[in-house]
């Protein structure tokens, strides 16, 4: 089985103006250059997509959004459609982040419609799944992850499997400085790959990227990325500064090169 090219994605959340974002990506682009061993996606807020997209044109960096609406257009005040994102040269979109689920009440059915909207517009969904602390403590991690993966990908045909990216983000590890140990994360990643194999077949499942998210930092990235089923990271806090983000990109590159 060929090793998957790892992906490091920066989720800036509600941080960075367009001006600040341009400054950040220029620094990242200059430091990362062109590296065939790793792919990099930056997910600024909607308001910075256009400027950041222009700043990374011709570079090795790709553009992602943090959310989208499932409808193509219409009376949905404050929402953004897949075609609007495509028009800005966005290629990836985070869907079902735990902050969207918990703060904005997004359920699995809505998340699933968004996945279909993204795939229909040839955007690559980064589907986020992960358990709450109480769920882990109640030994419900696998059950929760199974539900989120199966419902999130319901109706996605095997022909589209290669466009799908999963991010396992244990909610208790997000922004808390608590990371899942590599072994804990690997266990869930392997389980997710098994679920993907059930839906898409083993060969497709072996090609799908499964990212880890939740306090991934330069000092814990090497150990996480060394695990067989951890194919990169979805980075929050450490994506907001060029130095730490670039270190993570280098860790991912090293994980395949070395
Ligand atoms: P942190 O890296 O800040 O824990 O955030 C992870 C995350 O939610 C990425 O989507």
Coordinates of C-alpha atoms and ligand atoms in Angstrom, one line a residue:
X1 CA 0.0 0.0 0.0
X2 CA 1.5 3.3 -1.0
X3 CA 1.8 5.8 1.8
X4 CA -0.7 8.6 1.7
X5 CA 0.7 12.1 1.2
X6 CA 0.0 13.9 4.5
X7 CA -2.0 17.0 4.8
X8 CA -1.6 19.8 7.2
X9 CA -4.7 22.1 7.4
X10 CA -4.9 25.3 9.4
X11 CA -8.3 26.2 10.8
X12 CA -8.0 29.8 11.8
X13 CA -11.5 29.8 13.3
X14 CA -12.7 33.4 14.0
X15 CA -9.2 34.9 13.9
X16 CA -7.3 37.1 11.4
X17 CA -8.5 40.0 9.3
X18 CA -7.8 39.8 5.6
X19 CA -4.8 42.0 6.1
X20 CA -3.4 39.8 8.9
X21 CA -4.2 36.7 7.0
X22 CA -2.2 37.8 3.9
X23 CA 0.8 38.6 6.1
X24 CA 0.6 35.2 7.7
X25 CA 0.3 33.2 4.5
X26 CA 3.2 35.1 2.9
X27 CA 5.4 34.1 5.8
X28 CA 4.2 30.5 5.6
X29 CA 4.6 30.3 1.8
X30 CA 8.1 31.7 1.9
X31 CA 9.1 29.1 4.6
X32 CA 7.4 26.1 3.1
X33 CA 8.2 26.6 -0.6
X34 CA 7.3 23.6 -2.7
X35 CA 7.4 20.3 -0.9
X36 CA 6.1 17.2 -2.7
X37 CA 5.9 15.2 0.6
X38 CA 3.1 17.3 2.1
X39 CA 0.0 19.2 1.2
X40 CA -1.1 22.3 3.0
X41 CA -4.5 23.9 3.2
X42 CA -5.3 27.2 4.9
X43 CA -8.8 27.8 6.1
X44 CA -9.3 31.5 6.9
X45 CA -12.6 33.1 7.8
X46 CA -14.9 33.9 4.8
X47 CA -13.9 37.5 4.9
X48 CA -10.2 36.7 4.2
X49 CA -10.8 34.0 1.6
X50 CA -10.4 36.3 -1.4
X51 CA -7.3 38.2 -0.2
X52 CA -5.6 35.0 1.1
X53 CA -6.5 33.2 -2.1
X54 CA -4.8 36.0 -4.2
X55 CA -1.7 35.9 -1.9
X56 CA -1.2 32.1 -2.3
X57 CA -1.8 32.0 -6.0
X58 CA 1.0 30.0 -7.7
X59 CA 2.3 28.7 -4.4
X60 CA 2.1 25.2 -3.0
X61 CA -0.7 26.2 -0.6
X62 CA -4.4 25.5 -1.1
X63 CA -7.4 27.4 0.2
X64 CA -10.2 26.0 2.4
X65 CA -13.3 27.4 4.0
X66 CA -14.5 26.6 7.5
X67 CA -18.2 26.0 6.7
X68 CA -20.8 26.3 3.9
X69 CA -24.5 26.0 3.6
X70 CA -26.1 23.1 1.8
X71 CA -28.4 25.1 -0.4
X72 CA -27.2 26.5 -3.7
X73 CA -28.7 30.0 -3.2
X74 CA -31.7 31.8 -1.8
X75 CA -33.1 33.4 1.3
X76 CA -30.5 32.2 3.9
X77 CA -29.3 35.4 5.4
X78 CA -25.7 35.2 6.5
X79 CA -24.9 31.9 4.7
X80 CA -22.4 31.0 2.0
X81 CA -22.9 28.4 -0.7
X82 CA -20.5 25.9 -2.3
X83 CA -20.5 27.8 -5.7
X84 CA -19.6 31.1 -3.9
X85 CA -16.6 29.2 -2.4
X86 CA -15.6 27.7 -5.8
X87 CA -15.7 31.1 -7.3
X88 CA -13.0 32.2 -4.9
X89 CA -10.9 29.1 -5.9
X90 CA -11.6 27.4 -2.6
X91 CA -10.8 23.6 -2.9
X92 CA -11.5 22.3 0.6
X93 CA -14.2 22.9 3.2
X94 CA -14.4 22.0 6.9
X95 CA -17.7 20.4 7.7
X96 CA -19.2 19.5 11.0
X97 CA -16.6 21.0 13.3
X98 CA -17.4 20.4 16.9
X99 CA -17.8 24.1 17.4
X100 CA -20.5 24.2 14.7
X101 CA -22.2 21.1 16.2
X102 CA -22.1 22.4 19.8
X103 CA -22.4 26.2 19.5
X104 CA -24.6 26.4 16.4
X105 CA -26.6 23.2 16.8
X106 CA -25.6 21.4 13.6
X107 CA -26.8 17.8 13.6
X108 CA -25.6 14.8 11.6
X109 CA -28.4 15.2 9.0
X110 CA -27.4 18.9 8.3
X111 CA -23.7 17.9 8.2
X112 CA -24.5 15.2 5.7
X113 CA -26.4 17.6 3.4
X114 CA -23.3 19.9 3.5
X115 CA -21.0 17.0 2.6
X116 CA -23.2 16.4 -0.5
X117 CA -23.3 20.1 -1.3
X118 CA -19.5 20.2 -1.2
X119 CA -18.9 17.1 -3.2
X120 CA -21.5 18.2 -5.8
X121 CA -19.4 21.4 -6.3
X122 CA -16.1 19.4 -6.4
X123 CA -15.0 20.8 -3.1
X124 CA -13.3 18.4 -0.8
X125 CA -15.1 18.1 2.5
X126 CA -13.0 17.8 5.7
X127 CA -15.6 16.0 7.8
X128 CA -14.9 16.5 11.5
X129 CA -15.9 13.8 14.0
X130 CA -15.0 13.3 17.7
X131 CA -16.4 12.6 21.1
X132 CA -17.0 14.8 24.1
X133 CA -15.1 14.2 27.4
X134 CA -18.2 12.7 29.0
X135 CA -18.6 10.4 26.1
X136 CA -15.0 9.1 26.3
X137 CA -15.4 8.6 30.0
X138 CA -18.6 6.6 29.4
X139 CA -16.7 4.4 26.9
X140 CA -18.9 5.8 24.1
X141 CA -16.1 7.1 21.8
X142 CA -16.4 4.4 19.1
X143 CA -20.2 4.6 19.1
X144 CA -20.2 8.4 18.7
X145 CA -17.5 8.3 16.0
X146 CA -19.3 5.6 14.2
X147 CA -22.5 7.5 14.2
X148 CA -20.9 10.7 13.0
X149 CA -18.9 9.0 10.2
X150 CA -21.8 6.9 9.0
X151 CA -24.4 9.6 9.1
X152 CA -22.0 12.3 7.8
X153 CA -21.2 10.2 4.8
X154 CA -24.6 8.7 4.2
X155 CA -25.3 8.3 0.5
X156 CA -21.8 9.2 -0.6
X157 CA -20.9 6.8 -3.5
X158 CA -17.6 5.0 -3.7
X159 CA -16.8 7.0 -6.8
X160 CA -16.5 10.1 -4.6
X161 CA -14.6 8.5 -1.8
X162 CA -11.2 9.9 -3.0
X163 CA -12.5 13.4 -2.4
X164 CA -13.4 12.8 1.2
X165 CA -11.1 13.8 4.1
X166 CA -11.9 12.9 7.7
X167 CA -10.7 14.8 10.7
X168 CA -10.8 13.1 14.1
X169 CA -11.0 15.8 16.7
X170 CA -11.7 14.6 20.3
X171 CA -13.6 17.6 21.6
X172 CA -11.9 17.5 25.0
X173 CA -8.5 18.0 23.2
X174 CA -9.6 21.1 21.2
X175 CA -7.9 24.3 22.4
X176 CA -7.3 22.7 25.8
X177 CA -3.6 21.8 25.5
X178 CA -4.7 18.2 26.2
X179 CA -3.8 15.9 23.3
X180 CA -4.9 12.4 22.7
X181 CA -1.9 10.1 23.1
X182 CA -0.7 8.8 19.7
X183 CA -2.0 5.3 20.7
X184 CA -5.4 6.7 21.6
X185 CA -5.7 8.6 18.4
X186 CA -4.4 5.7 16.3
X187 CA -7.0 3.4 17.8
X188 CA -9.8 5.7 16.7
X189 CA -8.2 6.4 13.3
X190 CA -7.9 2.7 12.6
X191 CA -11.6 2.3 13.6
X192 CA -12.6 5.1 11.2
X193 CA -10.6 3.5 8.4
X194 CA -12.5 0.3 9.0
X195 CA -15.8 2.1 8.8
X196 CA -14.7 3.7 5.5
X197 CA -13.8 0.3 4.2
X198 CA -17.3 -0.9 4.9
X199 CA -18.8 1.9 2.9
X200 CA -16.3 2.3 0.1
X201 CA -14.2 -0.8 0.0
X202 CA -10.7 -1.5 1.4
X203 CA -8.8 0.0 -1.5
X204 CA -10.6 3.3 -1.4
X205 CA -10.4 3.4 2.4
X206 CA -6.7 3.0 2.2
X207 CA -6.4 6.1 0.1
X208 CA -8.6 8.4 2.3
X209 CA -6.8 10.9 4.5
X210 CA -7.7 10.8 8.2
X211 CA -6.3 13.9 10.0
X212 CA -5.9 14.4 13.8
X213 CA -7.0 17.6 15.4
X214 CA -6.9 18.8 19.0
X215 CA -3.9 20.6 20.5
X216 CA -1.5 19.3 17.8
X217 CA 1.7 21.3 18.3
X218 CA 5.3 21.1 17.2
X219 CA 6.3 19.2 20.3
X220 CA 3.7 16.4 19.9
X221 CA 3.3 16.2 16.1
X222 CA 6.1 13.8 15.3
X223 CA 4.8 11.1 17.6
X224 CA 1.2 11.5 16.3
X225 CA 2.2 11.6 12.7
X226 CA 4.3 8.5 13.1
X227 CA 1.1 6.5 13.6
X228 CA 0.0 4.4 10.7
X229 CA -3.4 5.8 10.2
X230 CA -2.7 9.5 11.2
X231 CA -2.3 11.3 7.8
X232 CA -1.9 14.8 9.0
X233 CA -3.4 17.4 11.2
X234 CA -6.3 19.9 11.4
X235 CA -4.6 22.7 13.4
X236 CA -6.3 25.4 15.4
X237 CA -4.1 27.5 17.8
X238 CA -0.7 26.5 16.2
X239 CA -1.9 27.6 12.8
X240 CA -2.2 31.2 13.8
X241 CA 1.6 31.8 13.8
X242 CA 3.9 31.1 10.9
X243 CA 6.6 29.6 13.0
X244 CA 4.6 26.9 14.7
X245 CA 2.5 26.1 11.6
X246 CA 5.6 25.7 9.4
X247 CA 7.1 23.4 12.0
X248 CA 4.0 21.2 11.7
X249 CA 4.3 21.2 8.0
X250 CA 7.9 20.1 8.3
X251 CA 7.0 17.3 10.7
X252 CA 4.4 16.0 8.3
X253 CA 6.9 16.1 5.4
X254 CA 9.5 14.3 7.6
X255 CA 7.0 11.6 8.5
X256 CA 7.0 10.3 5.0
X257 CA 10.5 11.3 3.9
X258 CA 12.2 9.7 6.8
Ligands
LIG1 P1 -6.5 23.4 18.5 O1 -5.4 23.0 17.6 O2 -6.5 24.9 18.9 O3 -6.8 22.5 19.6 O4 -7.8 23.3 17.6 C1 -8.1 22.2 16.9 C2 -9.3 22.4 16.0 O5 -10.4 22.5 16.4 C3 -9.0 22.4 14.5 O6 -10.2 22.4 13.8

